[in-house]
CSV table of C-alpha atoms and ligand atoms in Angstrom, one decimal:
chain,number,residue,atom,x,y,z
A,1,MET,CA,-172.8,22.1,-11.2
A,2,THR,CA,-171.1,24.3,-13.7
A,3,PRO,CA,-170.4,22.9,-17.1
A,4,LEU,CA,-166.7,22.8,-16.3
A,5,ALA,CA,-167.2,20.9,-13.1
A,6,GLN,CA,-169.5,18.5,-15.0
A,7,CYS,CA,-166.6,17.8,-17.4
A,8,ASP,CA,-164.2,17.2,-14.4
A,9,ALA,CA,-166.6,14.7,-12.9
A,10,LEU,CA,-166.8,12.7,-16.2
A,11,ARG,CA,-163.0,12.6,-16.7
A,12,PRO,CA,-161.4,9.4,-15.4
A,13,ALA,CA,-159.5,10.0,-12.2
A,14,VAL,CA,-155.7,10.2,-12.9
A,15,ARG,CA,-153.9,7.6,-10.7
A,16,THR,CA,-150.9,9.4,-9.2
A,17,GLN,CA,-147.8,7.6,-8.0
A,18,GLU,CA,-148.9,8.5,-4.4
A,19,ASP,CA,-152.2,6.6,-5.1
A,20,VAL,CA,-150.1,3.6,-6.2
A,21,ASP,CA,-148.0,3.8,-3.1
A,22,ALA,CA,-151.2,3.9,-1.0
A,23,GLU,CA,-152.6,0.9,-2.9
A,24,LEU,CA,-149.4,-1.1,-2.4
A,25,LEU,CA,-149.3,-0.2,1.2
A,26,LYS,CA,-152.8,-1.5,1.7
A,27,LEU,CA,-152.0,-4.7,-0.2
A,28,LEU,CA,-149.0,-5.3,2.0
A,29,GLU,CA,-150.9,-4.5,5.2
A,30,THR,CA,-153.7,-6.9,4.2
A,31,LYS,CA,-151.4,-9.7,3.3
A,32,GLY,CA,-149.2,-9.1,6.4
A,33,ALA,CA,-152.2,-9.2,8.8
A,34,ASP,CA,-151.1,-12.8,9.4
A,35,PRO,CA,-147.8,-12.3,11.4
A,36,ASP,CA,-146.3,-15.4,9.7
A,37,PHE,CA,-147.0,-14.1,6.2
A,38,TRP,CA,-143.5,-12.7,5.7
A,39,SER,CA,-141.8,-14.8,8.3
A,40,LEU,CA,-142.9,-18.2,7.0
A,41,LYS,CA,-142.2,-21.2,9.2
A,42,ASP,CA,-142.7,-23.4,6.2
A,43,ARG,CA,-139.8,-22.9,3.9
A,44,ASP,CA,-140.7,-25.0,0.8
A,45,ARG,CA,-137.8,-24.3,-1.6
A,46,SER,CA,-138.4,-27.2,-3.9
A,47,ASP,CA,-139.7,-25.1,-6.8
A,48,SER,CA,-136.8,-22.8,-7.4
A,49,ALA,CA,-133.7,-25.0,-7.7
A,50,HIS,CA,-132.7,-23.3,-4.5
A,51,ARG,CA,-130.5,-26.0,-2.9
A,52,ILE,CA,-127.9,-26.5,-5.6
A,53,PHE,CA,-125.3,-24.8,-3.5
A,54,GLN,CA,-125.3,-23.7,0.1
A,55,TYR,CA,-124.6,-20.0,-0.5
A,56,PRO,CA,-124.6,-17.8,2.6
A,57,ALA,CA,-127.6,-15.6,3.6
A,58,MET,CA,-130.0,-16.8,0.9
A,59,MET,CA,-133.4,-15.2,0.8
A,60,VAL,CA,-136.5,-17.3,1.1
A,61,PRO,CA,-138.0,-17.7,-2.5
A,62,LEU,CA,-141.6,-17.8,-1.3
A,63,VAL,CA,-141.2,-14.5,0.6
A,64,GLN,CA,-139.7,-12.8,-2.4
A,65,ARG,CA,-142.5,-14.1,-4.6
A,66,ARG,CA,-145.1,-12.8,-2.2
A,67,LEU,CA,-143.5,-9.4,-2.3
A,68,LEU,CA,-143.3,-9.5,-6.0
A,69,GLU,CA,-147.0,-10.5,-6.3
A,70,ALA,CA,-148.0,-7.5,-4.3
A,71,VAL,CA,-145.9,-5.0,-6.3
A,72,LEU,CA,-147.1,-6.5,-9.6
A,73,GLU,CA,-150.7,-6.2,-8.5
A,74,ALA,CA,-150.2,-2.5,-7.9
A,75,ARG,CA,-147.8,-2.0,-10.9
A,76,PRO,CA,-148.8,-4.4,-13.6
A,77,ASP,CA,-146.5,-2.5,-16.0
A,78,VAL,CA,-143.3,-3.8,-14.4
A,79,ARG,CA,-141.4,-5.9,-16.9
A,80,SER,CA,-137.9,-6.1,-15.5
A,81,ILE,CA,-136.3,-6.9,-12.2
A,82,TYR,CA,-132.7,-6.1,-11.1
A,83,ASP,CA,-130.6,-7.4,-8.3
A,84,PRO,CA,-127.2,-5.7,-7.8
A,85,PHE,CA,-126.1,-8.0,-5.0
A,86,LEU,CA,-127.2,-11.2,-6.6
A,87,GLY,CA,-125.8,-13.9,-4.4
A,88,SER,CA,-127.3,-17.3,-5.5
A,89,GLY,CA,-129.9,-15.5,-7.6
A,90,THR,CA,-133.0,-15.9,-5.5
A,91,SER,CA,-134.6,-12.6,-6.5
A,92,LEU,CA,-134.1,-13.4,-10.2
A,93,VAL,CA,-135.5,-16.9,-9.9
A,94,SER,CA,-138.5,-15.4,-8.1
A,95,GLY,CA,-139.0,-12.9,-10.9
A,96,MET,CA,-139.0,-15.8,-13.4
A,97,HIS,CA,-142.1,-17.2,-11.8
A,98,PHE,CA,-143.8,-14.0,-13.1
A,99,GLY,CA,-142.2,-14.1,-16.6
A,100,LEU,CA,-140.1,-10.9,-15.9
A,101,ASP,CA,-136.9,-10.0,-17.6
A,102,VAL,CA,-134.3,-10.6,-14.9
A,103,TYR,CA,-130.9,-8.9,-14.5
A,104,GLY,CA,-128.3,-9.2,-11.8
A,105,ASN,CA,-124.6,-8.8,-10.9
A,106,ASP,CA,-122.3,-9.9,-8.1
A,107,ILE,CA,-118.6,-9.4,-7.4
A,108,ASN,CA,-118.2,-13.1,-6.5
A,109,PRO,CA,-117.7,-15.4,-9.5
A,110,LEU,CA,-119.2,-18.3,-7.7
A,111,ALA,CA,-122.4,-16.4,-7.1
A,112,VAL,CA,-122.5,-15.5,-10.8
A,113,LEU,CA,-122.0,-19.2,-11.8
A,114,ILE,CA,-124.8,-20.4,-9.5
A,115,SER,CA,-127.2,-17.7,-10.7
A,116,ARG,CA,-126.4,-18.4,-14.4
A,117,VAL,CA,-127.3,-22.0,-13.9
A,118,ARG,CA,-130.5,-21.2,-12.1
A,119,THR,CA,-131.7,-18.5,-14.5
A,120,ALA,CA,-130.8,-20.2,-17.8
A,121,ARG,CA,-133.4,-19.7,-20.5
A,122,THR,CA,-132.9,-23.2,-21.8
A,123,ILE,CA,-131.7,-26.1,-20.0
A,124,GLU,CA,-130.7,-29.7,-20.9
A,125,PHE,CA,-133.5,-32.0,-19.6
A,126,SER,CA,-131.4,-35.1,-19.7
A,127,ILE,CA,-129.0,-33.5,-17.1
A,128,GLY,CA,-129.6,-36.3,-14.6
A,129,ALA,CA,-128.4,-39.0,-17.0
A,130,ILE,CA,-125.5,-36.8,-18.2
A,131,ALA,CA,-124.3,-36.3,-14.6
A,132,GLU,CA,-124.5,-40.0,-14.0
A,133,GLN,CA,-122.3,-40.6,-17.1
A,134,VAL,CA,-119.8,-38.0,-15.8
A,135,ALA,CA,-119.6,-39.7,-12.5
A,136,ALA,CA,-119.1,-43.0,-14.2
A,137,THR,CA,-116.3,-41.5,-16.4
A,138,ALA,CA,-114.6,-40.1,-13.3
A,139,LYS,CA,-114.9,-43.5,-11.6
A,140,ALA,CA,-113.3,-45.3,-14.6
A,141,ASP,CA,-110.4,-42.7,-14.8
A,142,GLY,CA,-107.3,-44.3,-13.2
A,143,ARG,CA,-105.1,-41.2,-13.4
A,144,LYS,CA,-103.6,-39.6,-10.3
A,145,THR,CA,-102.8,-36.2,-11.9
A,146,ILE,CA,-104.1,-33.3,-9.8
A,147,GLU,CA,-106.1,-30.7,-11.7
A,148,THR,CA,-105.7,-27.7,-9.5
A,149,ALA,CA,-102.7,-25.5,-8.9
A,150,MET,CA,-103.9,-24.1,-5.6
A,151,ALA,CA,-101.2,-23.3,-3.0
A,152,ASN,CA,-101.6,-25.1,0.3
A,153,ARG,CA,-103.7,-27.9,-1.3
A,154,GLU,CA,-102.6,-30.5,1.2
A,155,LYS,CA,-104.0,-28.4,4.1
A,156,TRP,CA,-107.5,-28.4,2.6
A,157,PHE,CA,-107.8,-31.7,0.8
A,158,GLN,CA,-106.9,-35.3,1.7
A,159,PRO,CA,-104.8,-36.8,-1.1
A,160,GLU,CA,-107.5,-39.3,-2.2
A,161,VAL,CA,-110.1,-36.5,-2.2
A,162,ALA,CA,-107.9,-34.4,-4.5
A,163,VAL,CA,-107.5,-37.3,-6.9
A,164,GLU,CA,-111.2,-37.9,-7.2
A,165,LEU,CA,-112.0,-34.2,-7.5
A,166,SER,CA,-109.4,-34.1,-10.3
A,167,ARG,CA,-111.1,-37.0,-12.1
A,168,LEU,CA,-114.5,-35.2,-11.8
A,169,ARG,CA,-113.0,-32.0,-13.2
A,170,ARG,CA,-111.5,-33.9,-16.2
A,171,ALA,CA,-114.8,-35.6,-16.8
A,172,ILE,CA,-116.8,-32.3,-16.7
A,173,ARG,CA,-114.4,-30.8,-19.2
A,174,THR,CA,-115.4,-33.4,-21.8
A,175,CYS,CA,-119.1,-32.1,-21.9
A,176,ASP,CA,-119.8,-29.9,-25.0
A,177,ASN,CA,-122.8,-28.0,-23.7
A,178,LEU,CA,-122.0,-24.9,-21.6
A,179,TRP,CA,-125.1,-25.0,-19.4
A,180,VAL,CA,-124.4,-28.6,-18.7
A,181,ARG,CA,-120.8,-27.8,-17.7
A,182,ARG,CA,-122.0,-25.0,-15.5
A,183,PHE,CA,-124.6,-27.2,-13.8
A,184,LEU,CA,-121.9,-29.8,-13.2
A,185,TRP,CA,-119.4,-27.1,-11.9
A,186,VAL,CA,-122.0,-26.0,-9.3
A,187,THR,CA,-122.5,-29.6,-8.3
A,188,LEU,CA,-118.7,-30.0,-8.0
A,189,ALA,CA,-118.6,-26.8,-5.9
A,190,GLU,CA,-121.0,-28.3,-3.4
A,191,THR,CA,-119.0,-31.5,-3.5
A,192,VAL,CA,-115.9,-29.6,-2.7
A,193,ARG,CA,-117.6,-27.9,0.2
A,194,LEU,CA,-118.7,-31.2,1.7
A,195,THR,CA,-115.4,-33.1,1.1
A,196,SER,CA,-112.7,-30.6,1.9
A,197,ASN,CA,-111.0,-30.3,5.3
A,198,ASP,CA,-112.8,-27.0,5.9
A,199,ARG,CA,-115.4,-27.0,8.6
A,200,THR,CA,-118.9,-26.6,7.3
A,201,SER,CA,-120.2,-25.0,10.5
A,202,THR,CA,-118.7,-21.6,9.6
A,203,TYR,CA,-118.3,-19.5,6.4
A,204,LYS,CA,-114.8,-18.6,7.4
A,205,LEU,CA,-112.1,-21.0,6.2
A,206,HIS,CA,-111.2,-23.1,9.2
A,207,ALA,CA,-109.6,-26.5,8.9
A,208,ARG,CA,-110.9,-29.4,11.0
A,209,PRO,CA,-108.6,-30.9,13.6
A,210,ALA,CA,-106.1,-33.4,12.2
A,211,GLU,CA,-107.5,-36.4,14.1
A,212,GLU,CA,-111.0,-35.6,12.7
A,213,ILE,CA,-109.7,-35.3,9.2
A,214,ALA,CA,-107.9,-38.7,9.5
A,215,LYS,CA,-111.2,-40.4,10.5
A,216,ARG,CA,-113.2,-39.1,7.5
A,217,ALA,CA,-113.5,-41.6,4.7
A,218,LEU,CA,-114.8,-39.6,1.7
A,219,SER,CA,-115.5,-40.3,-1.9
A,220,PRO,CA,-116.2,-37.0,-3.8
A,221,ILE,CA,-117.4,-39.1,-6.8
A,222,ALA,CA,-120.1,-40.7,-4.7
A,223,VAL,CA,-121.0,-37.3,-3.1
A,224,PHE,CA,-121.1,-35.7,-6.6
A,225,GLY,CA,-123.4,-38.5,-7.9
A,226,GLU,CA,-125.9,-38.0,-5.1
A,227,LEU,CA,-125.9,-34.2,-5.3
A,228,ALA,CA,-126.3,-34.3,-9.1
A,229,ARG,CA,-129.4,-36.5,-8.7
A,230,GLU,CA,-130.9,-34.1,-6.2
A,231,ASN,CA,-130.0,-31.0,-8.3
A,232,ALA,CA,-131.4,-32.5,-11.5
A,233,SER,CA,-134.7,-33.3,-9.7
A,234,SER,CA,-134.8,-29.9,-8.2
A,235,PHE,CA,-134.4,-28.3,-11.6
A,236,SER,CA,-137.1,-30.4,-13.2
A,237,THR,CA,-139.5,-29.3,-10.5
A,238,PHE,CA,-138.5,-25.7,-11.0
A,239,ARG,CA,-139.0,-25.8,-14.8
A,240,ARG,CA,-142.3,-27.7,-14.4
A,241,ARG,CA,-143.6,-24.9,-12.1
A,242,LEU,CA,-142.4,-22.3,-14.7
A,243,GLY,CA,-144.2,-24.3,-17.4
A,244,GLU,CA,-147.4,-24.5,-15.3
A,245,ALA,CA,-147.2,-20.7,-14.9
A,246,LYS,CA,-146.9,-20.4,-18.7
A,247,GLN,CA,-143.5,-18.9,-18.5
A,248,ILE,CA,-141.9,-21.5,-20.8
A,249,LYS,CA,-142.5,-21.5,-24.6
A,250,ALA,CA,-140.9,-24.0,-27.0
A,251,PHE,CA,-138.7,-25.2,-24.1
A,252,LYS,CA,-137.4,-21.6,-23.5
A,253,TYR,CA,-138.1,-19.2,-20.6
A,254,VAL,CA,-140.2,-16.3,-22.0
A,255,GLY,CA,-138.2,-13.4,-20.6
A,256,GLU,CA,-134.6,-12.2,-20.9
A,257,THR,CA,-132.1,-13.4,-18.3
A,258,GLU,CA,-128.7,-11.7,-17.9
A,259,VAL,CA,-126.2,-12.2,-15.1
A,260,ARG,CA,-122.8,-10.5,-14.9
A,261,VAL,CA,-119.7,-10.3,-12.8
A,262,GLY,CA,-119.6,-6.8,-11.6
A,263,ASP,CA,-119.0,-4.4,-8.7
A,264,THR,CA,-122.1,-2.4,-7.6
A,265,ARG,CA,-120.0,0.8,-7.3
A,266,GLN,CA,-119.7,0.8,-11.1
A,267,VAL,CA,-123.0,-0.5,-12.4
A,268,LEU,CA,-123.4,2.3,-14.9
A,269,ASP,CA,-120.3,1.0,-16.7
A,270,TYR,CA,-121.7,-2.4,-17.5
A,271,TRP,CA,-125.6,-2.2,-17.5
A,272,SER,CA,-126.1,0.7,-20.0
A,273,ASP,CA,-127.3,-1.7,-22.6
A,274,ALA,CA,-130.1,-3.2,-20.4
A,275,ALA,CA,-131.0,-0.3,-18.0
A,276,PRO,CA,-133.1,1.4,-16.8
A,277,PHE,CA,-134.8,-1.3,-14.8
A,278,ASP,CA,-138.5,-1.4,-13.6
A,279,LEU,CA,-138.0,-2.9,-10.2
A,280,LEU,CA,-135.1,-3.6,-7.8
A,281,MET,CA,-135.2,-6.6,-5.4
A,282,THR,CA,-132.1,-7.3,-3.4
A,283,SER,CA,-130.4,-8.1,-0.1
A,284,PRO,CA,-127.1,-6.3,0.3
A,285,PRO,CA,-124.3,-7.3,2.6
A,286,TYR,CA,-124.8,-6.2,6.2
A,287,GLY,CA,-121.3,-5.0,6.7
A,288,ASP,CA,-117.7,-5.7,5.5
A,289,ASN,CA,-117.4,-9.4,4.7
A,290,LEU,CA,-114.6,-10.1,7.2
A,291,THR,CA,-116.7,-9.2,10.3
A,292,THR,CA,-120.1,-10.4,8.9
A,293,VAL,CA,-120.3,-13.1,6.2
A,294,THR,CA,-117.1,-14.1,4.4
A,295,TYR,CA,-118.7,-14.9,1.0
A,296,GLY,CA,-115.3,-14.9,-0.5
A,297,GLN,CA,-113.7,-17.4,1.9
A,298,HIS,CA,-116.7,-19.6,1.5
A,299,SER,CA,-116.2,-19.7,-2.3
A,300,TYR,CA,-112.4,-19.9,-2.3
A,301,LEU,CA,-112.0,-23.7,-2.2
A,302,PRO,CA,-114.8,-24.6,-4.7
A,303,LEU,CA,-113.5,-21.9,-7.2
A,304,HIS,CA,-110.1,-23.6,-7.4
A,305,TRP,CA,-111.8,-26.6,-9.1
A,306,ILE,CA,-113.9,-24.7,-11.6
A,307,ASP,CA,-112.8,-23.5,-15.1
A,308,PHE,CA,-113.2,-19.7,-14.9
A,309,LYS,CA,-113.7,-19.3,-18.6
A,310,ASP,CA,-117.0,-21.2,-18.2
A,311,ILE,CA,-118.2,-18.7,-15.6
A,312,ASP,CA,-117.8,-15.4,-17.5
A,313,PRO,CA,-115.1,-13.8,-19.5
A,314,ALA,CA,-115.0,-11.0,-16.9
A,315,ALA,CA,-114.4,-13.5,-14.1
A,316,ASP,CA,-111.0,-12.6,-12.8
A,317,ILE,CA,-108.8,-15.6,-11.8
A,318,ALA,CA,-106.8,-13.1,-9.7
A,319,THR,CA,-109.7,-13.2,-7.2
A,320,LEU,CA,-108.1,-16.5,-6.0
A,321,ARG,CA,-104.7,-14.8,-5.3
A,322,THR,CA,-105.4,-15.2,-1.6
A,323,THR,CA,-108.2,-16.6,0.6
A,324,GLN,CA,-109.1,-12.9,1.4
A,325,GLU,CA,-109.2,-11.4,-2.1
A,326,ILE,CA,-112.9,-11.7,-3.0
A,327,ASP,CA,-113.8,-10.3,0.5
A,328,ARG,CA,-111.2,-7.5,0.0
A,329,ARG,CA,-112.8,-6.5,-3.3
A,330,SER,CA,-116.3,-6.6,-1.7
A,331,LEU,CA,-118.0,-3.6,0.0
A,332,GLY,CA,-116.0,-2.4,2.9
A,333,GLY,CA,-113.1,-4.6,2.1
A,334,ALA,CA,-110.5,-2.0,1.0
A,335,SER,CA,-110.5,1.7,0.4
A,336,GLY,CA,-111.2,2.2,-3.3
A,337,ASN,CA,-111.5,5.3,-5.4
A,338,ALA,CA,-115.2,5.0,-5.9
A,339,ALA,CA,-116.1,5.3,-2.2
A,340,TRP,CA,-118.0,8.4,-0.9
A,341,ASP,CA,-116.0,10.6,1.4
A,342,GLU,CA,-116.8,10.3,5.1
A,343,ALA,CA,-118.1,13.9,5.4
A,344,LYS,CA,-120.6,13.3,2.6
A,345,LEU,CA,-121.7,10.0,4.1
A,346,LEU,CA,-122.3,11.3,7.6
A,347,GLU,CA,-124.2,14.3,6.3
A,348,ALA,CA,-126.4,12.0,4.3
A,349,SER,CA,-127.1,9.8,7.3
A,350,PRO,CA,-127.4,11.5,10.7
A,351,LYS,CA,-128.4,8.2,12.2
A,352,LEU,CA,-125.2,6.6,11.1
A,353,LYS,CA,-123.3,9.6,12.5
A,354,ARG,CA,-125.0,9.3,15.8
A,355,PHE,CA,-124.3,5.5,15.9
A,356,ALA,CA,-120.6,5.9,14.9
A,357,ASP,CA,-120.1,8.7,17.5
A,358,GLY,CA,-121.5,6.5,20.2
A,359,LEU,CA,-119.2,3.6,19.6
A,360,PRO,CA,-116.6,3.0,22.3
A,361,ALA,CA,-113.0,4.1,21.5
A,362,LYS,CA,-111.8,0.5,21.9
A,363,PRO,CA,-111.6,-1.7,19.9
A,364,ASP,CA,-110.9,1.2,17.6
A,365,ASP,CA,-111.3,-0.6,14.3
A,366,GLY,CA,-115.1,-1.0,14.8
A,367,ARG,CA,-115.8,2.6,13.8
A,368,SER,CA,-113.4,2.6,10.9
A,369,ARG,CA,-114.8,-0.7,9.5
A,370,LEU,CA,-118.3,0.6,9.8
A,371,ILE,CA,-117.5,3.9,8.0
A,372,ARG,CA,-115.5,2.1,5.3
A,373,PHE,CA,-118.4,-0.2,4.6
A,374,TYR,CA,-120.9,2.6,4.4
A,375,ARG,CA,-118.7,4.8,2.2
A,376,ASP,CA,-118.7,2.0,-0.3
A,377,PHE,CA,-122.4,1.3,0.2
A,378,GLY,CA,-123.2,5.0,-0.4
A,379,ALA,CA,-121.3,4.9,-3.7
A,380,SER,CA,-123.1,1.7,-4.6
A,381,LEU,CA,-126.5,3.2,-3.9
A,382,ASP,CA,-125.7,6.2,-5.9
A,383,SER,CA,-124.8,4.1,-8.9
A,384,ILE,CA,-127.7,1.6,-8.4
A,385,VAL,CA,-130.3,4.4,-8.3
A,386,GLY,CA,-128.8,5.6,-11.6
A,387,VAL,CA,-129.9,2.5,-13.4
A,388,MET,CA,-133.5,2.5,-12.1
A,389,LYS,CA,-136.5,4.0,-13.9
A,390,PRO,CA,-138.1,7.1,-12.4
A,391,ASP,CA,-140.9,5.9,-10.1
A,392,SER,CA,-139.5,2.4,-9.9
A,393,TYR,CA,-140.0,0.5,-6.6
A,394,MET,CA,-137.0,-1.0,-4.7
A,395,ILE,CA,-137.4,-3.9,-2.3
A,396,TRP,CA,-134.4,-4.1,0.1
A,397,THR,CA,-134.1,-6.9,2.6
A,398,VAL,CA,-131.6,-6.0,5.3
A,399,GLY,CA,-130.4,-7.4,8.7
A,400,ASN,CA,-129.3,-5.3,11.6
A,401,ARG,CA,-125.9,-6.4,12.8
A,402,ASN,CA,-124.1,-5.6,16.1
A,403,ILE,CA,-120.9,-3.8,16.6
A,404,ALA,CA,-119.4,-3.6,20.1
A,405,GLY,CA,-122.7,-4.9,21.5
A,406,GLN,CA,-124.8,-2.2,19.8
A,407,GLN,CA,-127.2,-2.8,17.0
A,408,VAL,CA,-126.4,-0.9,13.8
A,409,PRO,CA,-129.7,0.6,12.6
A,410,THR,CA,-129.1,-0.7,9.1
A,411,ASN,CA,-132.6,-0.2,7.8
A,412,LEU,CA,-132.8,3.4,9.1
A,413,VAL,CA,-129.4,4.3,7.6
A,414,LEU,CA,-130.4,2.8,4.3
A,415,GLY,CA,-133.6,4.8,4.4
A,416,GLU,CA,-131.7,8.0,5.0
A,417,LEU,CA,-129.2,7.3,2.3
A,418,LEU,CA,-132.0,6.5,-0.2
A,419,GLU,CA,-133.9,9.7,0.7
A,420,GLY,CA,-130.7,11.7,0.0
A,421,LEU,CA,-130.7,10.1,-3.5
A,422,ASN,CA,-134.2,11.3,-4.4
A,423,CYS,CA,-136.0,8.2,-3.2
A,424,LYS,CA,-139.0,7.9,-0.9
A,425,VAL,CA,-139.3,5.1,1.7
A,426,VAL,CA,-142.9,3.9,1.3
A,427,THR,CA,-142.9,1.3,4.2
A,428,THR,CA,-140.8,-1.1,6.2
A,429,LEU,CA,-141.9,-4.6,7.0
A,430,THR,CA,-140.4,-6.9,9.6
A,431,ARG,CA,-139.6,-10.5,8.9
A,432,ARG,CA,-138.8,-12.8,11.8
A,433,ILE,CA,-136.1,-15.4,11.0
A,434,HIS,CA,-137.0,-18.9,12.0
A,435,HIS,CA,-134.2,-20.9,10.4
A,436,LYS,CA,-131.7,-18.6,8.8
A,437,ARG,CA,-128.2,-20.2,8.9
A,438,MET,CA,-126.1,-17.8,11.0
A,439,PRO,CA,-122.5,-17.0,10.2
A,440,ASP,CA,-119.9,-17.9,12.7
A,441,ARG,CA,-121.6,-18.2,16.1
A,442,ASN,CA,-119.1,-15.9,17.6
A,443,ALA,CA,-119.2,-13.2,14.9
A,444,SER,CA,-120.6,-9.8,15.7
A,445,SER,CA,-123.7,-10.4,13.6
A,446,ALA,CA,-124.8,-13.5,15.5
A,447,THR,CA,-127.7,-11.8,17.3
A,448,MET,CA,-129.6,-11.1,14.1
A,449,ARG,CA,-133.0,-12.6,14.5
A,450,GLU,CA,-135.1,-10.5,12.3
A,451,GLU,CA,-134.8,-8.8,9.0
A,452,LYS,CA,-136.4,-5.6,7.7
A,453,ILE,CA,-137.9,-5.3,4.3
A,454,LEU,CA,-137.7,-1.7,3.0
A,455,LEU,CA,-140.0,-0.7,0.2
A,456,ALA,CA,-138.8,2.5,-1.5
A,457,ARG,CA,-139.5,4.4,-4.7
A,458,LYS,CA,-137.3,6.4,-6.9
A,459,VAL,CA,-139.0,9.8,-7.1
A,460,GLU,CA,-139.3,11.2,-10.6
A,461,SER,CA,-137.1,14.3,-10.7
B,501,LIG,C1,-126.7,-11.0,1.3
B,501,LIG,S1,-125.8,-11.6,-0.1
B,501,LIG,C2,-127.0,-11.8,-1.3
B,501,LIG,C3,-127.7,-13.2,-1.1
B,501,LIG,C4,-128.9,-13.4,-2.1
B,501,LIG,N1,-129.9,-12.5,-1.9
B,501,LIG,C5,-129.4,-14.8,-2.1
B,501,LIG,O1,-130.5,-15.1,-1.9
B,501,LIG,O2,-128.5,-15.7,-2.4
B,501,LIG,C6,-124.9,-10.2,-0.6
B,501,LIG,C7,-124.0,-10.4,-1.9
B,501,LIG,O3,-123.4,-9.1,-2.2
B,501,LIG,C8,-122.2,-9.4,-2.9
B,501,LIG,N2,-121.3,-8.2,-2.9
B,501,LIG,C9,-120.5,-7.7,-1.9
B,501,LIG,N3,-119.9,-6.6,-2.3
B,501,LIG,C10,-120.3,-6.4,-3.6
B,501,LIG,C11,-120.0,-5.4,-4.6
B,501,LIG,N4,-119.1,-4.4,-4.4
B,501,LIG,N5,-120.5,-5.6,-5.9
B,501,LIG,C12,-121.4,-6.6,-6.1
B,501,LIG,N6,-121.7,-7.6,-5.2
B,501,LIG,C13,-121.2,-7.5,-4.0
B,501,LIG,C14,-121.6,-10.6,-2.1
B,501,LIG,O4,-120.7,-11.3,-2.9
B,501,LIG,C15,-122.9,-11.4,-1.8
B,501,LIG,O5,-123.1,-12.4,-2.8
């Protein structure tokens, strides 16, 4: 061996990013050898304060934690996690089990409220007793004044239900601590969901038949008391788990947590102080809200009973202008300035082009809705990739929806769009869905029975 070759042999091998990809792939393959590893029949959600509100399309906390564990094994330098389509905050809460700094945004103020409650660094441990006191105050309140200005209130709430919800709203307003109020607002939101005249079987607003409404004897104060007890107990389990994992010091979560109201098409505008992020973990919408999951309609009634100033100064009350407004502002909802143009989109994803070209001419809005969604999604990806560190991993959980009886190859389109933005798809895992609550049974997405988990990496340029 020449002296130079001897030197090379002694030098520690440099671990390239491709080596890390290979290591991560091996880890995922080993863990995924059990077909149920990602699909999980057992959905224990008790340790993440997961049930405080029934938000649509929630991810399974344990699956997200398993994914995180694998990434952190291969990349122990990861410190921050980002979710640009936050929903109820499952990714961030999963990141808290590992002591990560967690950041996320959503366009829906209700999603931001739920996530703020779940990811608070400090909480009030006597919340169970406080909530009981709030319910007692509401019960003792004899006033009949209605505390919401919503149009069409009589359609959605029985008179006595509106009176009790108003008493609860007044009682919550008397609490000084902001986290306490937010916790109580989320509990009130779930109370509204269960006691309004809206059907709980679909996410779209749809009133129950009059005769069914007349037969329902409901007490929102009693429902609220019950839910508050469950939520308080779920929080104490969650915080205990964080404590056992040494992620709480002096009653405070060790990492940063930051949740904002914001549109993913403009993330650079409001994350410049915290970006770039080390790891992305998210599940984006599968298509425009109206024909997939109407997150906005699902949030419309609860939001009418919540003080917006307690959610976020950026939470815009005009989102309650109509039942459609949040969905209209969401991806694919309305043509905005930020969207990619169609030619750029179809050039970036030949698979999307092939799919769109193959759609039948009738009904003709299938193609236009598809393209409008992906023009927004392309713009979002562009801006999201911009706040990620070079070589950062991204974990995308996506479902494949149907349009005109044909399955949109969502994961393949996402892969192509990411590759066009200087990212590499490392692998794709399949997760079978055992229990996921489906949107409207008749909606075009109802055939979704598995999800794909795409692991990608932003390539250093
Ligand atoms: C599939 S859900 C996320 C669910 C979440 N993973 C969970 O476990 O609860 C997608 C989210 O994207 C949000 N969304 C849609 N368009 C958006 C946009 N332009 N900017 C930010 N969030 C948006 C919706 O409000 C919804 O909460």
